[in-house]
PDB file of C-alpha atoms in Angstrom:
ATOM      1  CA  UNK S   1      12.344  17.521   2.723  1.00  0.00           C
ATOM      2  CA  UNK S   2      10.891  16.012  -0.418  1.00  0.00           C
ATOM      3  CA  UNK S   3       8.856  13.164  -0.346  1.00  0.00           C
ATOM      4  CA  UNK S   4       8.484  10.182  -2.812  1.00  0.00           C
ATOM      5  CA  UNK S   5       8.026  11.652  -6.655  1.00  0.00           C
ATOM      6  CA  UNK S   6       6.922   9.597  -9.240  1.00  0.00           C
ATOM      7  CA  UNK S   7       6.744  10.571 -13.373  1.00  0.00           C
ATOM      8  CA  UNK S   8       5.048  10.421 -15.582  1.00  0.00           C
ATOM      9  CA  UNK S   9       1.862  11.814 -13.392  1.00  0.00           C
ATOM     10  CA  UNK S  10       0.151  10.145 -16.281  1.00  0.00           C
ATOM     11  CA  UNK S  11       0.704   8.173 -19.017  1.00  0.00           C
ATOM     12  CA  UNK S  12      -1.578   6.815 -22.185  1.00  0.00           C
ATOM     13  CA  UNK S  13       0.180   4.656 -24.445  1.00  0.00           C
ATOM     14  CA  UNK S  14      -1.091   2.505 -27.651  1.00  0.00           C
ATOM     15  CA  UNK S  15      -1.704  -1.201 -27.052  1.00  0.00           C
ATOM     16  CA  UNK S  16       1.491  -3.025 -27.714  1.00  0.00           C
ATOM     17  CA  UNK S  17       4.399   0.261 -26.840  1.00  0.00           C
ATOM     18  CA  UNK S  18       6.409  -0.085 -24.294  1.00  0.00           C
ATOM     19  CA  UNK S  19       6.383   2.491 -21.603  1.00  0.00           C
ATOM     20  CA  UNK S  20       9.124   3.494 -18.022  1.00  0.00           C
ATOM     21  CA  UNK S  21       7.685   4.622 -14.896  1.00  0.00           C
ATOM     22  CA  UNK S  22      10.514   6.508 -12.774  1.00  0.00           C
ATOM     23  CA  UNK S  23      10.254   6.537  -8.859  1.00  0.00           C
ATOM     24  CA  UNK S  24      12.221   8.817  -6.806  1.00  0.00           C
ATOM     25  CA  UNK S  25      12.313   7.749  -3.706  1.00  0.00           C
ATOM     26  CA  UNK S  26      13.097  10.130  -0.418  1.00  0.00           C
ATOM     27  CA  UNK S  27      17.152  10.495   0.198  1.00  0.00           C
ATOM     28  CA  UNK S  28      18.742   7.721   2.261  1.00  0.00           C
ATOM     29  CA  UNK S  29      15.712   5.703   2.313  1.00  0.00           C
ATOM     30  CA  UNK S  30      17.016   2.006   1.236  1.00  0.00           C
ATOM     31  CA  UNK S  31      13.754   0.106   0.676  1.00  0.00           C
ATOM     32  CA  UNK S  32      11.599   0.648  -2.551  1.00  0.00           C
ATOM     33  CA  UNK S  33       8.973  -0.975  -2.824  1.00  0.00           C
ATOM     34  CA  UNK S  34       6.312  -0.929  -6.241  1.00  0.00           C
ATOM     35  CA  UNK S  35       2.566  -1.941  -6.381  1.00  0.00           C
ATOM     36  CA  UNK S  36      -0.381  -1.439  -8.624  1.00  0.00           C
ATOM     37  CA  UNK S  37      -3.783  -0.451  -7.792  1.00  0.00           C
ATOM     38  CA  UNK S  38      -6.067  -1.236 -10.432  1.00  0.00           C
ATOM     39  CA  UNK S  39      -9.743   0.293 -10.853  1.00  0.00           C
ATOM     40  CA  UNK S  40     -11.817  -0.841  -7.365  1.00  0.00           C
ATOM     41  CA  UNK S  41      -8.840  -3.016  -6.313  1.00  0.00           C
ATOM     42  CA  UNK S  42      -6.429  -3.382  -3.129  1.00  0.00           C
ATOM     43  CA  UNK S  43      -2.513  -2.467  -3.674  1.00  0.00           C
ATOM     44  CA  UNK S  44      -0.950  -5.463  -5.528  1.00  0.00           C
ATOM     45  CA  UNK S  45       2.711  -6.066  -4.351  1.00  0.00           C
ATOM     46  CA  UNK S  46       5.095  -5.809  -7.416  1.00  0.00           C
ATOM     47  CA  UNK S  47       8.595  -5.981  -6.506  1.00  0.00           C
ATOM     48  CA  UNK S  48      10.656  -5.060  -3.518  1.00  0.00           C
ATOM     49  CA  UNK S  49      14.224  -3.762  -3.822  1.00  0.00           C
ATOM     50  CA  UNK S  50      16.781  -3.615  -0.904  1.00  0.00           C
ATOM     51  CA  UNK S  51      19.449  -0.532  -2.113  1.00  0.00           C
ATOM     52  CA  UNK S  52      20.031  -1.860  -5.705  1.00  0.00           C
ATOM     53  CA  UNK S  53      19.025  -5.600  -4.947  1.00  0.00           C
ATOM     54  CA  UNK S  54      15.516  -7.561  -5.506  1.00  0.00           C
ATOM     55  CA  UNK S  55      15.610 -10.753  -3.649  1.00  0.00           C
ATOM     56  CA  UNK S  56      12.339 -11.845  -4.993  1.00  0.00           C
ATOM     57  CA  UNK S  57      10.541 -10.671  -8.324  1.00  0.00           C
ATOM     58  CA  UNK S  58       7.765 -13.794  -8.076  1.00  0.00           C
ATOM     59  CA  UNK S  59       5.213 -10.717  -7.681  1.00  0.00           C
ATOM     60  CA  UNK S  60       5.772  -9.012 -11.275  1.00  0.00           C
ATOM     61  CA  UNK S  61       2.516 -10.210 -13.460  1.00  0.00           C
ATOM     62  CA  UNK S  62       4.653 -11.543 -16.436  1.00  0.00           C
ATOM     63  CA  UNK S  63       7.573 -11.051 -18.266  1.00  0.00           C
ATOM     64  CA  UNK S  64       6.749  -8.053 -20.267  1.00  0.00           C
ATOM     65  CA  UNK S  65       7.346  -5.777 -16.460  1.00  0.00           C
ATOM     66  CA  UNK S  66      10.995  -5.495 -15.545  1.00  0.00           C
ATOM     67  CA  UNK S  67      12.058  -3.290 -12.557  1.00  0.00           C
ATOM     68  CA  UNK S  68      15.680  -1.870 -11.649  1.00  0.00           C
ATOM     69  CA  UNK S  69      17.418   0.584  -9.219  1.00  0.00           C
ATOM     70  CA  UNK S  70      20.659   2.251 -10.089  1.00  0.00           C
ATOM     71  CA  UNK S  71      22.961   4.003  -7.439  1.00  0.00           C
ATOM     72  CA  UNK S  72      20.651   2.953  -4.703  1.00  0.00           C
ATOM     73  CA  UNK S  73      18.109   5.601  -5.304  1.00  0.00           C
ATOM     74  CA  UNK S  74      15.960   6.225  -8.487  1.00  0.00           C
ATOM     75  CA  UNK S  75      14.194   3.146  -9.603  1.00  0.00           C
ATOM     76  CA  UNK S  76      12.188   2.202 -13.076  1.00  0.00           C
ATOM     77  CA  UNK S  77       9.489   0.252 -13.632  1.00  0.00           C
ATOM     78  CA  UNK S  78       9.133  -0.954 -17.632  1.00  0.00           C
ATOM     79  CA  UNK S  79       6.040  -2.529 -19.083  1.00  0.00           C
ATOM     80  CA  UNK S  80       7.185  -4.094 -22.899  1.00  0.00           C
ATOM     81  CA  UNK S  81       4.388  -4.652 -24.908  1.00  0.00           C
ATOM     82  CA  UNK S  82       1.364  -3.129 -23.084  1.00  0.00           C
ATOM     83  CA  UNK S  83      -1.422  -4.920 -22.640  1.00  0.00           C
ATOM     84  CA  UNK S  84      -5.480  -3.031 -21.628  1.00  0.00           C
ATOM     85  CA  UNK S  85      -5.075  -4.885 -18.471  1.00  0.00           C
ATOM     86  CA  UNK S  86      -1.898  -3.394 -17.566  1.00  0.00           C
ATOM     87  CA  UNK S  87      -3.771  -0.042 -17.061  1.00  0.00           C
ATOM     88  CA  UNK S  88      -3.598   1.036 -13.391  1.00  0.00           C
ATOM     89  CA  UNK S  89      -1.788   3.197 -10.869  1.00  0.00           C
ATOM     90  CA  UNK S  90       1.136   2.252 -10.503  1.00  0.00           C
ATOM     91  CA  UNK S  91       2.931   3.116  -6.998  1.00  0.00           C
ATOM     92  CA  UNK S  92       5.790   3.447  -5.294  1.00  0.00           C
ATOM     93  CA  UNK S  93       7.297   3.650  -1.712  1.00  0.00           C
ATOM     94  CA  UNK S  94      10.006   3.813   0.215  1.00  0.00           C
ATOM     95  CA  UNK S  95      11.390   3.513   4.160  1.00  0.00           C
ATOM     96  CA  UNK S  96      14.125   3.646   6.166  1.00  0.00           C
ATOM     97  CA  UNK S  97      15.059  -0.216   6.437  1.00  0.00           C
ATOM     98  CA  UNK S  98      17.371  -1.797   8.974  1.00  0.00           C
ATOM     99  CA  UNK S  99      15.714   1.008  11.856  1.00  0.00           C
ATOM    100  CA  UNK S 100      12.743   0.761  14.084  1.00  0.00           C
ATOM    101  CA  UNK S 101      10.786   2.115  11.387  1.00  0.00           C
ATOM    102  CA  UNK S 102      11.248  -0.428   9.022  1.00  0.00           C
ATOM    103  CA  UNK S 103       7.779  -0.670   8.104  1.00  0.00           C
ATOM    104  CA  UNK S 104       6.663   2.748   7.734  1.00  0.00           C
ATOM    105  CA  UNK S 105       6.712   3.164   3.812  1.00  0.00           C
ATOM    106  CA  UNK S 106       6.459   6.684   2.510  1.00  0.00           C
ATOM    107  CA  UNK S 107       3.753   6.160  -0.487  1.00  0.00           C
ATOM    108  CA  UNK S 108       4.045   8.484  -3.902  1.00  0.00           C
ATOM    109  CA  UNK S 109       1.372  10.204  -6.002  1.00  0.00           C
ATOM    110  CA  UNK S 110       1.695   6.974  -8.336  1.00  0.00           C
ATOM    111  CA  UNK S 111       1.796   6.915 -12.318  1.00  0.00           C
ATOM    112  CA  UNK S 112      -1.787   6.576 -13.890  1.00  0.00           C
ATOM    113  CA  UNK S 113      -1.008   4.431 -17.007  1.00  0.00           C
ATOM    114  CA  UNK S 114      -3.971   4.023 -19.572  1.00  0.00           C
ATOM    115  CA  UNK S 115      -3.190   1.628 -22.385  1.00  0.00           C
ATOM    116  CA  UNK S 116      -5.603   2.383 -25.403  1.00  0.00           C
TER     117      UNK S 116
ATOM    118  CA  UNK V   1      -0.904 -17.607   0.815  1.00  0.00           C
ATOM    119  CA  UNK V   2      -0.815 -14.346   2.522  1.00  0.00           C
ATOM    120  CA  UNK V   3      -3.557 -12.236   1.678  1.00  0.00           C
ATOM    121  CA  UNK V   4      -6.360  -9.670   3.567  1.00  0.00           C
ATOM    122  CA  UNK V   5      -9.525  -8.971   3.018  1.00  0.00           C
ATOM    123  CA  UNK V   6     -11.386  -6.492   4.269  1.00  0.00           C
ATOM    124  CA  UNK V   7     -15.354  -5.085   4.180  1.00  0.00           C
ATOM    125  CA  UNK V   8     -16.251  -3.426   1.386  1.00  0.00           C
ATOM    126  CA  UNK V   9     -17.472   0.201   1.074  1.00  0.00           C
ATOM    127  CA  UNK V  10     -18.290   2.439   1.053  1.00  0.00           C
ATOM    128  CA  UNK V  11     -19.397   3.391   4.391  1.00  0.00           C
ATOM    129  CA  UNK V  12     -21.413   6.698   5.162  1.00  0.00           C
ATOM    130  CA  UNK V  13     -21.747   7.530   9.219  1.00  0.00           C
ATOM    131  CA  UNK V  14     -22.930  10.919  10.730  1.00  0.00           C
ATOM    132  CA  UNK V  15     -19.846  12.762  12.707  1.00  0.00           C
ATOM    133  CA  UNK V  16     -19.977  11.658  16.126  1.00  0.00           C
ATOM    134  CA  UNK V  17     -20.571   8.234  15.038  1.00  0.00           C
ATOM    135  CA  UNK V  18     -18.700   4.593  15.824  1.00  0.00           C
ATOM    136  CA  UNK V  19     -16.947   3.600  13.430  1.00  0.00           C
ATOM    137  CA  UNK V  20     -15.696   0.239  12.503  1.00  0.00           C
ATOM    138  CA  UNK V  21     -13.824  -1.452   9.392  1.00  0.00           C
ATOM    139  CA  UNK V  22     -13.489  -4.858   9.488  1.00  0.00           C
ATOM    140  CA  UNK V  23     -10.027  -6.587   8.859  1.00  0.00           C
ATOM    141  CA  UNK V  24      -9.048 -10.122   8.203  1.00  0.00           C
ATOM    142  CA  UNK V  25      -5.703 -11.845   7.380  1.00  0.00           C
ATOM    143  CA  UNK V  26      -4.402 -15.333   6.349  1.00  0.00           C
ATOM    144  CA  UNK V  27      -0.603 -15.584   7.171  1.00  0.00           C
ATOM    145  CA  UNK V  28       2.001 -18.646   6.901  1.00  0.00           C
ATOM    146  CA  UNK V  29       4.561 -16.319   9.547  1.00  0.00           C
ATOM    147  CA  UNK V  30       3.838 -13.858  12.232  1.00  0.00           C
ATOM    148  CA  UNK V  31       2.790 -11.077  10.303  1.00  0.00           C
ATOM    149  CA  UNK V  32       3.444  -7.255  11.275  1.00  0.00           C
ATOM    150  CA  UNK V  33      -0.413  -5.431  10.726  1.00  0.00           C
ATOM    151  CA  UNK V  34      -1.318  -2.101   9.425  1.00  0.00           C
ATOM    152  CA  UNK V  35      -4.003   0.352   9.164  1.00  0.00           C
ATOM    153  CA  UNK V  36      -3.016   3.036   5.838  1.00  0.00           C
ATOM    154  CA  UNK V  37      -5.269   5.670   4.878  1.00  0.00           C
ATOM    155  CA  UNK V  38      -5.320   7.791   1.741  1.00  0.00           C
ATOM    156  CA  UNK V  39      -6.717  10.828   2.062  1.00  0.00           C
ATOM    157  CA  UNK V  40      -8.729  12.455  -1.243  1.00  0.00           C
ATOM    158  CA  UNK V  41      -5.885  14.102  -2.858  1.00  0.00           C
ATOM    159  CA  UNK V  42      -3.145  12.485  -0.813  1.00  0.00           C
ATOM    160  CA  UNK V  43      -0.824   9.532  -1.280  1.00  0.00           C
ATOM    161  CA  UNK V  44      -1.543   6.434   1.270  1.00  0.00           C
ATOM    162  CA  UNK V  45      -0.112   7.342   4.927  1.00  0.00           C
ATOM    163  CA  UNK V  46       0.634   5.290   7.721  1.00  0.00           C
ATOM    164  CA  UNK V  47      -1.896   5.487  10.212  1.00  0.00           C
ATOM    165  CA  UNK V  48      -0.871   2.773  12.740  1.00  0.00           C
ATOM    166  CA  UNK V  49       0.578  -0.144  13.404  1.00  0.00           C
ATOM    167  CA  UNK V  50       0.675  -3.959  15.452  1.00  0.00           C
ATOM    168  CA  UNK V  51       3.993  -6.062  15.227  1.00  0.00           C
ATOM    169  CA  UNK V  52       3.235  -8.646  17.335  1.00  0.00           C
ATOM    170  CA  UNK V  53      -0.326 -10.501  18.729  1.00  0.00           C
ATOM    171  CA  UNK V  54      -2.313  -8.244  21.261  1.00  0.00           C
ATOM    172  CA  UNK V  55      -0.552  -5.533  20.499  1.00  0.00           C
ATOM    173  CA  UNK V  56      -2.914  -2.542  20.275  1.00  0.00           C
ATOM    174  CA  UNK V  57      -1.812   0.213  17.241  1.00  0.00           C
ATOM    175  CA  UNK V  58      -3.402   3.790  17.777  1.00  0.00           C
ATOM    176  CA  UNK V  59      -3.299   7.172  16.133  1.00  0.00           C
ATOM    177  CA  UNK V  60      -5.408  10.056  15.410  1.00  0.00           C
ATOM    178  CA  UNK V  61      -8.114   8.311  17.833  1.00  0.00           C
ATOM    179  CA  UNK V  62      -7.826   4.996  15.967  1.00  0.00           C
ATOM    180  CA  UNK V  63      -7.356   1.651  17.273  1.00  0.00           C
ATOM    181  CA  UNK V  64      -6.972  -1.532  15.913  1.00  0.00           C
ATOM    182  CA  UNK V  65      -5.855  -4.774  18.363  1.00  0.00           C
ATOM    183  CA  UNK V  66      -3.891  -7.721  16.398  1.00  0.00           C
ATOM    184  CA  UNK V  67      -5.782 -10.303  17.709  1.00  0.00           C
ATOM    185  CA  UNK V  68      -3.958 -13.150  16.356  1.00  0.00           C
ATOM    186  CA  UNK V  69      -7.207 -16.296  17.423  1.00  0.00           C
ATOM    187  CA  UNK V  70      -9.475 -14.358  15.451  1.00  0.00           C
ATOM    188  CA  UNK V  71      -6.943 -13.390  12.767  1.00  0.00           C
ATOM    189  CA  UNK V  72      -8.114  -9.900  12.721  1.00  0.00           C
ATOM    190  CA  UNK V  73      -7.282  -6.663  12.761  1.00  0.00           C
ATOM    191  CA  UNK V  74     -10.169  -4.250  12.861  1.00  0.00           C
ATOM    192  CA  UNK V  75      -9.887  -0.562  12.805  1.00  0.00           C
ATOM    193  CA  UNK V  76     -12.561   1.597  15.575  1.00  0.00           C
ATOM    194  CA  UNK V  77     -12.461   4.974  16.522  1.00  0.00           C
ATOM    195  CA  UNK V  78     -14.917   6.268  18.988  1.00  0.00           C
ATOM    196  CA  UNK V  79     -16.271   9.816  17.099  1.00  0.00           C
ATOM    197  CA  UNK V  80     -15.561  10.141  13.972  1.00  0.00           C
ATOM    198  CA  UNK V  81     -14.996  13.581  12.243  1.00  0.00           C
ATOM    199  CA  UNK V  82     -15.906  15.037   8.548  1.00  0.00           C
ATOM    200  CA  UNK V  83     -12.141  15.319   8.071  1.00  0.00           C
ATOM    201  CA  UNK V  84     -12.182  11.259   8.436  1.00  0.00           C
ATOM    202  CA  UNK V  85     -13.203  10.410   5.329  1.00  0.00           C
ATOM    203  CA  UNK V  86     -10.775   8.966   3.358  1.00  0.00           C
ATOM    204  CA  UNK V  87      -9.959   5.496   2.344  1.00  0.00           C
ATOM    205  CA  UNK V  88      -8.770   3.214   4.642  1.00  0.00           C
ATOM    206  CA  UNK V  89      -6.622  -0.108   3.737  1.00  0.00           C
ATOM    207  CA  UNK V  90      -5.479  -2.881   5.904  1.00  0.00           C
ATOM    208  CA  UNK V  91      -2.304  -4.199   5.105  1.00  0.00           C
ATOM    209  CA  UNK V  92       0.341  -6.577   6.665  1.00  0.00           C
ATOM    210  CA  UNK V  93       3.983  -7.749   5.796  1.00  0.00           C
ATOM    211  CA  UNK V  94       5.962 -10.683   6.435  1.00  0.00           C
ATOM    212  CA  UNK V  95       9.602 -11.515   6.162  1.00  0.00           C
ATOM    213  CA  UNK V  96      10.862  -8.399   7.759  1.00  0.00           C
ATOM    214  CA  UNK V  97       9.166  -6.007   5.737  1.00  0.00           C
ATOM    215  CA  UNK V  98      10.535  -7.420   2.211  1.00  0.00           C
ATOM    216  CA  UNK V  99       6.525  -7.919   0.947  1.00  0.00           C
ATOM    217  CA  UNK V 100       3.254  -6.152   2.137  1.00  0.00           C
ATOM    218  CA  UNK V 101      -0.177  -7.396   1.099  1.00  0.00           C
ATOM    219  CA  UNK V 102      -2.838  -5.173   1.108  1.00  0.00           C
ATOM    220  CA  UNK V 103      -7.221  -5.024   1.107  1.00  0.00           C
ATOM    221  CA  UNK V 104      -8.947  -3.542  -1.470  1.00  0.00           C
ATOM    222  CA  UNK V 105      -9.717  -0.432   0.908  1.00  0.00           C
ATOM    223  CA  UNK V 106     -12.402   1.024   3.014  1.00  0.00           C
ATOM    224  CA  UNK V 107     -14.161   4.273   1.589  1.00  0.00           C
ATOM    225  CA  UNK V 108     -14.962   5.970   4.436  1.00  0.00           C
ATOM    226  CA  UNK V 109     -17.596   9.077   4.317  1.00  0.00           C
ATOM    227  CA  UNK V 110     -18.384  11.177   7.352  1.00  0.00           C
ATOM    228  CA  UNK V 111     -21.291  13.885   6.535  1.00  0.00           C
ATOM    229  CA  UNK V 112     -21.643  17.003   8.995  1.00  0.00           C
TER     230      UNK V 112
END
């Protein structure tokens, strides 16, 4: 079966655009989960969604990101107003919650965003 | 807060060599540990797993014991191979999965 697709592959955008990262995440998986991995850095914990719900958004850097999940599968990620530090990869997971496997999140090829 | 830290790389060992990565963590719960690796090409992967204190998580002839009065975590494996080398991250989740903190990663580089 397919795994967890992300697109763009890559992005480069102009300082101040605003740009939409899709995440697909693997069928009947109900946890998504988003991070971002800048240059030499761990995984940074963005946002977690529960089918379409995200009981805590304290982990999105500002109010220029904005996250949503429609239909309890695809999910965006939008950046307004794109800053030079917002360049990263940009990643996204997904498991199987409410089974013994909770924890075991699925990992996609991430979105490389370069802001110029 | 939450947070892990773990030793910075990279690290370079012969094959046939120990191997150890270092992994600490700073929890306000009872955190749920992990060992990930991302392999060059590859998205991050699950390599094993503690849910509870002296729990031991194994795989692919990694360990790693959640030894909860040290507050560590650390990943051995007794021989490494070539096909080893990868980066390695340490992670570990609270509140039933909802949020995962990760290290900055491991590079790990096994030469023949």
């Amino acid at each position: 079966g397919a795994g967890v697709s992300q697109s763009p592959s890559n992005k480069v955008t102009e300082k101040g655009k605003d740009v939409e990262l899709r995440c697909d995440p693997i069928s009947g998986h109900t946890a998504l989960y988003w991070y971002r991995q800048s240059l030499g850095q761990g995984l940074e914990f963005l946002i977690y969604f529960q089918g379409n719900s995200a009981p805590d958004k304290s982990g999105l850097p500002s109010d220029r990101f904005s996250a949503e999940r429609t239909g309890g599968s695809v999910s965006t990620l939008t950046i307004q107003r794109t800053q030079q530090e917002d360049s990263a990869v940009y990643l996204c997971a997904s498991s199987h919650a409410g089974t013994e496997r909770t924890y075991e999140q699925y990992f996609g090829p991430g979105t490389r965003l370069t802001v110029t | 807060g939450d947070s892990v830290t773990q030793m910075e790389g990279p690290v370079t060992l012969s094959e046939e060599a120990f191997l150890t990565i270092n992994c600490t963590y700073t929890a306000t719960g009872y955190p749920s540990l992990f060992w990930y690796v991302q392999y060059p090409g590859e998205g991050l992967q699950l390599l094993l797993k503690a849910t509870k204190a002296d729990d031991k998580g194994s795989n692919k002839g990694f360990e790693a014991t959640y030894r909860k009065e040290t507050t560590s975590f650390h990943l051995e494996k007794g021989s490494v191979q070539v096909s080893d080398s990868a980066v390695y991250f340490c992670a570990l989740s609270v509140s039933n999965f909802n949020k995962f903190y990760f290290g900055s990663g491991t590079k790990l580089n096994v030469k023949p």
